[in-house]
Amino acid sequence: MNSTPDHAPASSRQRQELRALATAFSFLTRIPVPPFAWSEHSFRQSTAYFPLVGLVIGALSAAVFTISAMLWPQSIAAVLTLVTAVALTGAFHEDGLADSADGLGGGWTTEDKLRIMKDSRIGTYGAVTLFLALALKLACLASTAAAMVPLALITAHTLGRWTTLPLVRFCAYVSEGASGKPLVGSVSARRIGLGTAIAVLPLLWLPLPQALALIAVVAALLVSSQRWLRRSIGGITGDTLGAVNQLTECAVLLFFCAHYAI
């Protein structure tokens, strides 16, 4: 893995980190970033900032919810919030969820599953899974106490993007020629520590027992997803990274709804 030498000038390291940050936003969102020189090295370094991208998406979604809830019923605010998140990301992870559902649900062999995932067309499994995931998010946002929805959104989007770090560190990448393959092996202990430090920031606003419980929920989901993907296709693909992201978002929103239901 390429890395910035410890003896490199501080200004050089800062420029590389800024390029990695810009790469993370460029890769995961439609948010405009200043022009920068893209490189595979910056792409590999960018994983540490995926949780920060999620935090920003969550914060912008939370702002839309807060403003919308002042004008319309909470259910409408919830819809507008989902629209915002999808617009900010270009449905990047939702597409991965749909493709994963089509491949894992419709394929009998590993080769069939991977082939179906690469098909740009959405099938029955993908359409139903995507609809149910969005419906679940909508129901959670409409049923959680309005005062807690902003924190729920920020936490869900941040932890959802964080799941990519352990997945690309500990799982084999099984899809040839995919855009996410260069990320494999890019998450050093130092960078996974940076990403994790960012990811836990929203949890500081929760009571300690709830924060620990939520960590346990996300950890259990992540471990079970890793094992299932290894058994099903031998590892991960870019689509499955998006799928785990979406499952994590749903799990976090369900957690908040269970604890702070209207």
mmCIF file of C-alpha atoms in Angstrom:
data_model
loop_
_atom_site.group_PDB
_atom_site.id
_atom_site.type_symbol
_atom_site.label_atom_id
_atom_site.label_comp_id
_atom_site.label_asym_id
_atom_site.label_seq_id
_atom_site.Cartn_x
_atom_site.Cartn_y
_atom_site.Cartn_z
ATOM 1 C CA MET A 1 0.000 0.000 0.000
ATOM 2 C CA ASN A 2 1.243 3.469 -0.813
ATOM 3 C CA SER A 3 1.584 5.772 2.139
ATOM 4 C CA THR A 4 2.949 9.167 2.954
ATOM 5 C CA PRO A 5 6.443 8.817 4.477
ATOM 6 C CA ASP A 6 6.709 9.973 8.066
ATOM 7 C CA HIS A 7 9.632 12.214 7.112
ATOM 8 C CA ALA A 8 7.657 14.003 4.378
ATOM 9 C CA PRO A 9 7.183 17.745 4.973
ATOM 10 C CA ALA A 10 4.082 18.621 6.942
ATOM 11 C CA SER A 11 2.774 20.770 4.091
ATOM 12 C CA SER A 12 3.094 17.822 1.686
ATOM 13 C CA ARG A 13 1.234 15.498 4.054
ATOM 14 C CA GLN A 14 -1.508 18.082 4.490
ATOM 15 C CA ARG A 15 -1.920 18.442 0.725
ATOM 16 C CA GLN A 16 -2.170 14.687 0.348
ATOM 17 C CA GLU A 17 -4.785 14.478 3.085
ATOM 18 C CA LEU A 18 -6.788 17.277 1.459
ATOM 19 C CA ARG A 19 -6.652 15.421 -1.860
ATOM 20 C CA ALA A 20 -7.809 12.259 -0.107
ATOM 21 C CA LEU A 21 -10.680 14.185 1.468
ATOM 22 C CA ALA A 22 -11.685 15.706 -1.870
ATOM 23 C CA THR A 23 -11.488 12.255 -3.458
ATOM 24 C CA ALA A 24 -13.811 10.821 -0.815
ATOM 25 C CA PHE A 25 -16.445 13.476 -1.487
ATOM 26 C CA SER A 26 -16.019 13.157 -5.256
ATOM 27 C CA PHE A 27 -16.365 9.358 -5.124
ATOM 28 C CA LEU A 28 -19.290 9.074 -2.698
ATOM 29 C CA THR A 29 -21.358 12.176 -3.435
ATOM 30 C CA ARG A 30 -22.488 14.705 -6.011
ATOM 31 C CA ILE A 31 -21.266 17.545 -3.803
ATOM 32 C CA PRO A 32 -18.970 19.849 -5.836
ATOM 33 C CA VAL A 33 -15.348 19.946 -4.710
ATOM 34 C CA PRO A 34 -12.518 22.236 -5.833
ATOM 35 C CA PRO A 35 -10.465 20.898 -8.756
ATOM 36 C CA PHE A 36 -7.745 18.494 -7.625
ATOM 37 C CA ALA A 37 -5.297 16.029 -9.130
ATOM 38 C CA TRP A 38 -6.890 12.596 -8.812
ATOM 39 C CA SER A 39 -4.595 9.652 -8.204
ATOM 40 C CA GLU A 40 -5.044 6.049 -7.149
ATOM 41 C CA HIS A 41 -2.954 6.838 -4.062
ATOM 42 C CA SER A 42 -5.428 9.551 -3.027
ATOM 43 C CA PHE A 43 -8.300 7.169 -3.751
ATOM 44 C CA ARG A 44 -6.787 4.532 -1.487
ATOM 45 C CA GLN A 45 -6.200 7.079 1.270
ATOM 46 C CA SER A 46 -9.730 8.455 0.962
ATOM 47 C CA THR A 47 -11.362 5.584 2.861
ATOM 48 C CA ALA A 48 -10.436 7.146 6.194
ATOM 49 C CA TYR A 49 -12.704 10.074 5.316
ATOM 50 C CA PHE A 50 -15.751 8.047 4.284
ATOM 51 C CA PRO A 51 -17.308 8.496 7.764
ATOM 52 C CA LEU A 52 -16.740 12.257 7.497
ATOM 53 C CA VAL A 53 -18.569 12.255 4.160
ATOM 54 C CA GLY A 54 -21.408 10.413 5.883
ATOM 55 C CA LEU A 55 -21.420 12.942 8.694
ATOM 56 C CA VAL A 56 -21.757 15.815 6.209
ATOM 57 C CA ILE A 57 -24.549 14.049 4.305
ATOM 58 C CA GLY A 58 -26.299 13.338 7.594
ATOM 59 C CA ALA A 59 -25.936 16.934 8.740
ATOM 60 C CA LEU A 60 -27.344 18.321 5.475
ATOM 61 C CA SER A 61 -30.216 15.830 5.601
ATOM 62 C CA ALA A 62 -30.853 16.770 9.223
ATOM 63 C CA ALA A 63 -30.998 20.445 8.262
ATOM 64 C CA VAL A 64 -33.574 19.693 5.573
ATOM 65 C CA PHE A 65 -35.638 17.673 8.051
ATOM 66 C CA THR A 66 -35.533 20.397 10.687
ATOM 67 C CA ILE A 67 -36.633 23.122 8.262
ATOM 68 C CA SER A 68 -39.243 20.936 6.574
ATOM 69 C CA ALA A 69 -40.759 19.870 9.896
ATOM 70 C CA MET A 70 -41.459 23.516 10.653
ATOM 71 C CA LEU A 71 -43.615 23.803 7.521
ATOM 72 C CA TRP A 72 -45.203 20.385 7.021
ATOM 73 C CA PRO A 73 -46.131 17.230 8.956
ATOM 74 C CA GLN A 74 -43.236 15.030 9.995
ATOM 75 C CA SER A 75 -44.058 12.399 7.374
ATOM 76 C CA ILE A 76 -43.569 14.921 4.572
ATOM 77 C CA ALA A 77 -40.365 16.163 6.193
ATOM 78 C CA ALA A 78 -39.171 12.557 6.234
ATOM 79 C CA VAL A 79 -39.809 12.159 2.499
ATOM 80 C CA LEU A 80 -37.963 15.391 1.689
ATOM 81 C CA THR A 81 -35.083 14.236 3.865
ATOM 82 C CA LEU A 82 -34.747 10.985 1.934
ATOM 83 C CA VAL A 83 -34.915 12.908 -1.341
ATOM 84 C CA THR A 84 -32.070 15.104 -0.107
ATOM 85 C CA ALA A 85 -29.843 12.174 0.813
ATOM 86 C CA VAL A 86 -30.463 10.462 -2.517
ATOM 87 C CA ALA A 87 -29.776 13.685 -4.424
ATOM 88 C CA LEU A 88 -26.540 14.284 -2.520
ATOM 89 C CA THR A 89 -25.216 10.808 -3.270
ATOM 90 C CA GLY A 90 -26.797 10.080 -6.637
ATOM 91 C CA ALA A 91 -28.352 6.965 -5.068
ATOM 92 C CA PHE A 92 -24.831 5.512 -5.029
ATOM 93 C CA HIS A 93 -25.342 3.072 -2.165
ATOM 94 C CA GLU A 94 -28.989 2.416 -2.980
ATOM 95 C CA ASP A 95 -27.844 1.160 -6.380
ATOM 96 C CA GLY A 96 -25.426 -1.188 -4.646
ATOM 97 C CA LEU A 97 -28.201 -2.505 -2.419
ATOM 98 C CA ALA A 98 -30.458 -3.215 -5.400
ATOM 99 C CA ASP A 99 -27.699 -4.896 -7.419
ATOM 100 C CA SER A 100 -26.646 -6.998 -4.424
ATOM 101 C CA ALA A 101 -30.212 -8.125 -3.821
ATOM 102 C CA ASP A 102 -30.582 -9.131 -7.472
ATOM 103 C CA GLY A 103 -27.308 -11.054 -7.499
ATOM 104 C CA LEU A 104 -27.488 -12.724 -4.101
ATOM 105 C CA GLY A 105 -31.185 -13.457 -4.446
ATOM 106 C CA GLY A 106 -31.286 -14.530 -8.079
ATOM 107 C CA GLY A 107 -28.012 -16.371 -8.605
ATOM 108 C CA TRP A 108 -27.387 -20.022 -7.793
ATOM 109 C CA THR A 109 -23.620 -20.114 -8.210
ATOM 110 C CA THR A 110 -20.972 -17.571 -7.272
ATOM 111 C CA GLU A 111 -20.397 -16.832 -10.960
ATOM 112 C CA ASP A 112 -24.119 -16.253 -11.522
ATOM 113 C CA LYS A 113 -24.360 -13.928 -8.541
ATOM 114 C CA LEU A 114 -21.413 -11.818 -9.645
ATOM 115 C CA ARG A 115 -22.657 -11.709 -13.229
ATOM 116 C CA ILE A 116 -26.127 -10.544 -12.163
ATOM 117 C CA MET A 117 -24.641 -7.848 -9.913
ATOM 118 C CA LYS A 118 -22.778 -6.381 -12.875
ATOM 119 C CA ASP A 119 -25.991 -6.095 -14.904
ATOM 120 C CA SER A 120 -27.108 -2.456 -14.903
ATOM 121 C CA ARG A 121 -30.768 -3.472 -15.114
ATOM 122 C CA ILE A 122 -32.730 -3.791 -11.872
ATOM 123 C CA GLY A 123 -34.632 -7.016 -11.244
ATOM 124 C CA THR A 124 -37.464 -8.060 -8.969
ATOM 125 C CA TYR A 125 -35.252 -8.773 -5.965
ATOM 126 C CA GLY A 126 -33.504 -5.423 -6.317
ATOM 127 C CA ALA A 127 -36.694 -3.424 -6.820
ATOM 128 C CA VAL A 128 -38.477 -5.011 -3.863
ATOM 129 C CA THR A 129 -35.451 -4.693 -1.571
ATOM 130 C CA LEU A 130 -34.888 -1.053 -2.482
ATOM 131 C CA PHE A 131 -38.569 -0.218 -1.993
ATOM 132 C CA LEU A 132 -38.675 -1.927 1.405
ATOM 133 C CA ALA A 133 -35.456 -0.236 2.562
ATOM 134 C CA LEU A 134 -36.721 3.217 1.621
ATOM 135 C CA ALA A 135 -40.116 2.480 3.167
ATOM 136 C CA LEU A 136 -38.431 1.370 6.377
ATOM 137 C CA LYS A 137 -36.314 4.526 6.527
ATOM 138 C CA LEU A 138 -39.387 6.664 5.889
ATOM 139 C CA ALA A 139 -41.365 4.911 8.618
ATOM 140 C CA CYS A 140 -38.512 5.303 11.110
ATOM 141 C CA LEU A 141 -38.045 9.007 10.383
ATOM 142 C CA ALA A 142 -41.785 9.632 10.635
ATOM 143 C CA SER A 143 -42.094 7.669 13.895
ATOM 144 C CA THR A 144 -39.058 8.951 15.809
ATOM 145 C CA ALA A 145 -39.350 11.982 18.091
ATOM 146 C CA ALA A 146 -38.592 15.002 15.903
ATOM 147 C CA ALA A 147 -35.959 16.286 18.314
ATOM 148 C CA MET A 148 -33.933 13.080 17.870
ATOM 149 C CA VAL A 149 -34.247 12.681 14.105
ATOM 150 C CA PRO A 150 -31.266 14.953 13.260
ATOM 151 C CA LEU A 151 -28.952 12.926 15.484
ATOM 152 C CA ALA A 152 -30.394 9.705 14.076
ATOM 153 C CA LEU A 153 -29.659 10.860 10.522
ATOM 154 C CA ILE A 154 -26.118 11.984 11.276
ATOM 155 C CA THR A 155 -25.359 8.753 13.147
ATOM 156 C CA ALA A 156 -26.882 6.520 10.479
ATOM 157 C CA HIS A 157 -25.042 8.112 7.562
ATOM 158 C CA THR A 158 -21.732 8.267 9.446
ATOM 159 C CA LEU A 159 -21.750 4.670 10.688
ATOM 160 C CA GLY A 160 -23.047 3.457 7.334
ATOM 161 C CA ARG A 161 -20.006 4.853 5.508
ATOM 162 C CA TRP A 162 -17.696 3.614 8.255
ATOM 163 C CA THR A 163 -18.579 -0.020 7.525
ATOM 164 C CA THR A 164 -16.556 0.170 4.299
ATOM 165 C CA LEU A 165 -13.311 0.425 6.273
ATOM 166 C CA PRO A 166 -13.354 -2.969 8.035
ATOM 167 C CA LEU A 167 -14.909 -4.646 5.004
ATOM 168 C CA VAL A 168 -12.124 -3.631 2.615
ATOM 169 C CA ARG A 169 -9.481 -4.371 5.247
ATOM 170 C CA PHE A 170 -10.585 -7.853 6.220
ATOM 171 C CA CYS A 171 -12.408 -9.215 3.146
ATOM 172 C CA ALA A 172 -11.221 -10.286 -0.287
ATOM 173 C CA TYR A 173 -12.487 -8.328 -3.278
ATOM 174 C CA VAL A 174 -14.031 -10.746 -5.771
ATOM 175 C CA SER A 175 -15.241 -8.515 -8.621
ATOM 176 C CA GLU A 176 -12.685 -7.881 -11.342
ATOM 177 C CA GLY A 177 -12.405 -4.413 -12.851
ATOM 178 C CA ALA A 178 -14.702 -2.773 -10.299
ATOM 179 C CA SER A 179 -14.158 0.834 -9.259
ATOM 180 C CA GLY A 180 -13.791 -0.068 -5.596
ATOM 181 C CA LYS A 181 -11.123 -2.734 -6.020
ATOM 182 C CA PRO A 182 -8.156 -0.334 -5.479
ATOM 183 C CA LEU A 183 -9.501 0.292 -1.976
ATOM 184 C CA VAL A 184 -8.638 -3.247 -0.901
ATOM 185 C CA GLY A 185 -5.610 -3.190 1.351
ATOM 186 C CA SER A 186 -5.758 0.595 1.667
ATOM 187 C CA VAL A 187 -7.006 0.763 5.246
ATOM 188 C CA SER A 188 -4.012 0.620 7.540
ATOM 189 C CA ALA A 189 -4.458 0.461 11.293
ATOM 190 C CA ARG A 190 -3.711 4.173 11.452
ATOM 191 C CA ARG A 191 -6.321 5.106 8.859
ATOM 192 C CA ILE A 192 -8.971 2.805 10.234
ATOM 193 C CA GLY A 193 -8.336 4.482 13.574
ATOM 194 C CA LEU A 194 -8.867 7.910 12.014
ATOM 195 C CA GLY A 195 -12.073 6.794 10.327
ATOM 196 C CA THR A 196 -13.355 5.181 13.507
ATOM 197 C CA ALA A 197 -12.607 8.297 15.548
ATOM 198 C CA ILE A 198 -14.760 10.294 13.131
ATOM 199 C CA ALA A 199 -17.488 7.655 13.125
ATOM 200 C CA VAL A 200 -17.980 7.671 16.903
ATOM 201 C CA LEU A 201 -18.395 11.447 17.138
ATOM 202 C CA PRO A 202 -22.223 11.368 16.823
ATOM 203 C CA LEU A 203 -22.370 8.726 19.566
ATOM 204 C CA LEU A 204 -21.036 11.272 22.071
ATOM 205 C CA TRP A 205 -24.525 12.839 22.109
ATOM 206 C CA LEU A 206 -26.119 9.584 23.265
ATOM 207 C CA PRO A 207 -26.237 8.250 26.827
ATOM 208 C CA LEU A 208 -23.351 5.811 27.302
ATOM 209 C CA PRO A 209 -25.515 2.662 27.605
ATOM 210 C CA GLN A 210 -27.320 3.513 24.356
ATOM 211 C CA ALA A 211 -24.072 4.336 22.569
ATOM 212 C CA LEU A 212 -22.563 1.007 23.584
ATOM 213 C CA ALA A 213 -25.728 -0.835 22.580
ATOM 214 C CA LEU A 214 -25.713 0.819 19.160
ATOM 215 C CA ILE A 215 -22.044 -0.080 18.674
ATOM 216 C CA ALA A 216 -22.933 -3.683 19.475
ATOM 217 C CA VAL A 217 -25.782 -3.643 16.951
ATOM 218 C CA VAL A 218 -23.581 -2.270 14.156
ATOM 219 C CA ALA A 219 -20.749 -4.657 15.025
ATOM 220 C CA ALA A 220 -23.107 -7.650 14.964
ATOM 221 C CA LEU A 221 -24.525 -6.570 11.603
ATOM 222 C CA LEU A 222 -21.050 -6.063 10.178
ATOM 223 C CA VAL A 223 -19.722 -9.437 11.342
ATOM 224 C CA SER A 224 -22.787 -11.306 10.112
ATOM 225 C CA SER A 225 -22.592 -9.499 6.752
ATOM 226 C CA GLN A 226 -18.904 -10.404 6.377
ATOM 227 C CA ARG A 227 -19.584 -14.082 7.078
ATOM 228 C CA TRP A 228 -22.587 -14.238 4.771
ATOM 229 C CA LEU A 229 -20.755 -12.547 1.894
ATOM 230 C CA ARG A 230 -17.760 -14.853 2.281
ATOM 231 C CA ARG A 231 -20.035 -17.898 2.147
ATOM 232 C CA SER A 232 -22.132 -16.527 -0.723
ATOM 233 C CA ILE A 233 -19.549 -15.070 -3.107
ATOM 234 C CA GLY A 234 -16.186 -15.453 -1.390
ATOM 235 C CA GLY A 235 -15.792 -11.820 -0.353
ATOM 236 C CA ILE A 236 -17.022 -8.344 -1.216
ATOM 237 C CA THR A 237 -17.799 -6.255 -4.286
ATOM 238 C CA GLY A 238 -18.494 -2.557 -4.671
ATOM 239 C CA ASP A 239 -22.205 -3.344 -4.712
ATOM 240 C CA THR A 240 -22.078 -5.266 -1.446
ATOM 241 C CA LEU A 241 -20.219 -2.394 0.215
ATOM 242 C CA GLY A 242 -23.184 -0.196 -0.699
ATOM 243 C CA ALA A 243 -25.615 -2.828 0.511
ATOM 244 C CA VAL A 244 -23.998 -3.089 3.942
ATOM 245 C CA ASN A 245 -23.998 0.702 4.125
ATOM 246 C CA GLN A 246 -27.754 0.748 3.530
ATOM 247 C CA LEU A 247 -28.438 -2.076 5.975
ATOM 248 C CA THR A 248 -26.453 -0.206 8.614
ATOM 249 C CA GLU A 249 -28.427 2.986 8.011
ATOM 250 C CA CYS A 250 -31.672 1.053 8.428
ATOM 251 C CA ALA A 251 -30.420 -0.624 11.610
ATOM 252 C CA VAL A 252 -29.380 2.703 13.166
ATOM 253 C CA LEU A 253 -32.687 4.359 12.296
ATOM 254 C CA LEU A 254 -34.561 1.374 13.750
ATOM 255 C CA PHE A 255 -32.474 1.686 16.918
ATOM 256 C CA PHE A 256 -33.368 5.353 17.344
ATOM 257 C CA CYS A 257 -37.007 4.676 16.603
ATOM 258 C CA ALA A 258 -37.087 1.928 19.235
ATOM 259 C CA HIS A 259 -35.649 4.251 21.881
ATOM 260 C CA TYR A 260 -37.271 7.558 20.882
ATOM 261 C CA ALA A 261 -40.550 6.636 19.231
ATOM 262 C CA ILE A 262 -43.256 9.299 19.116
#
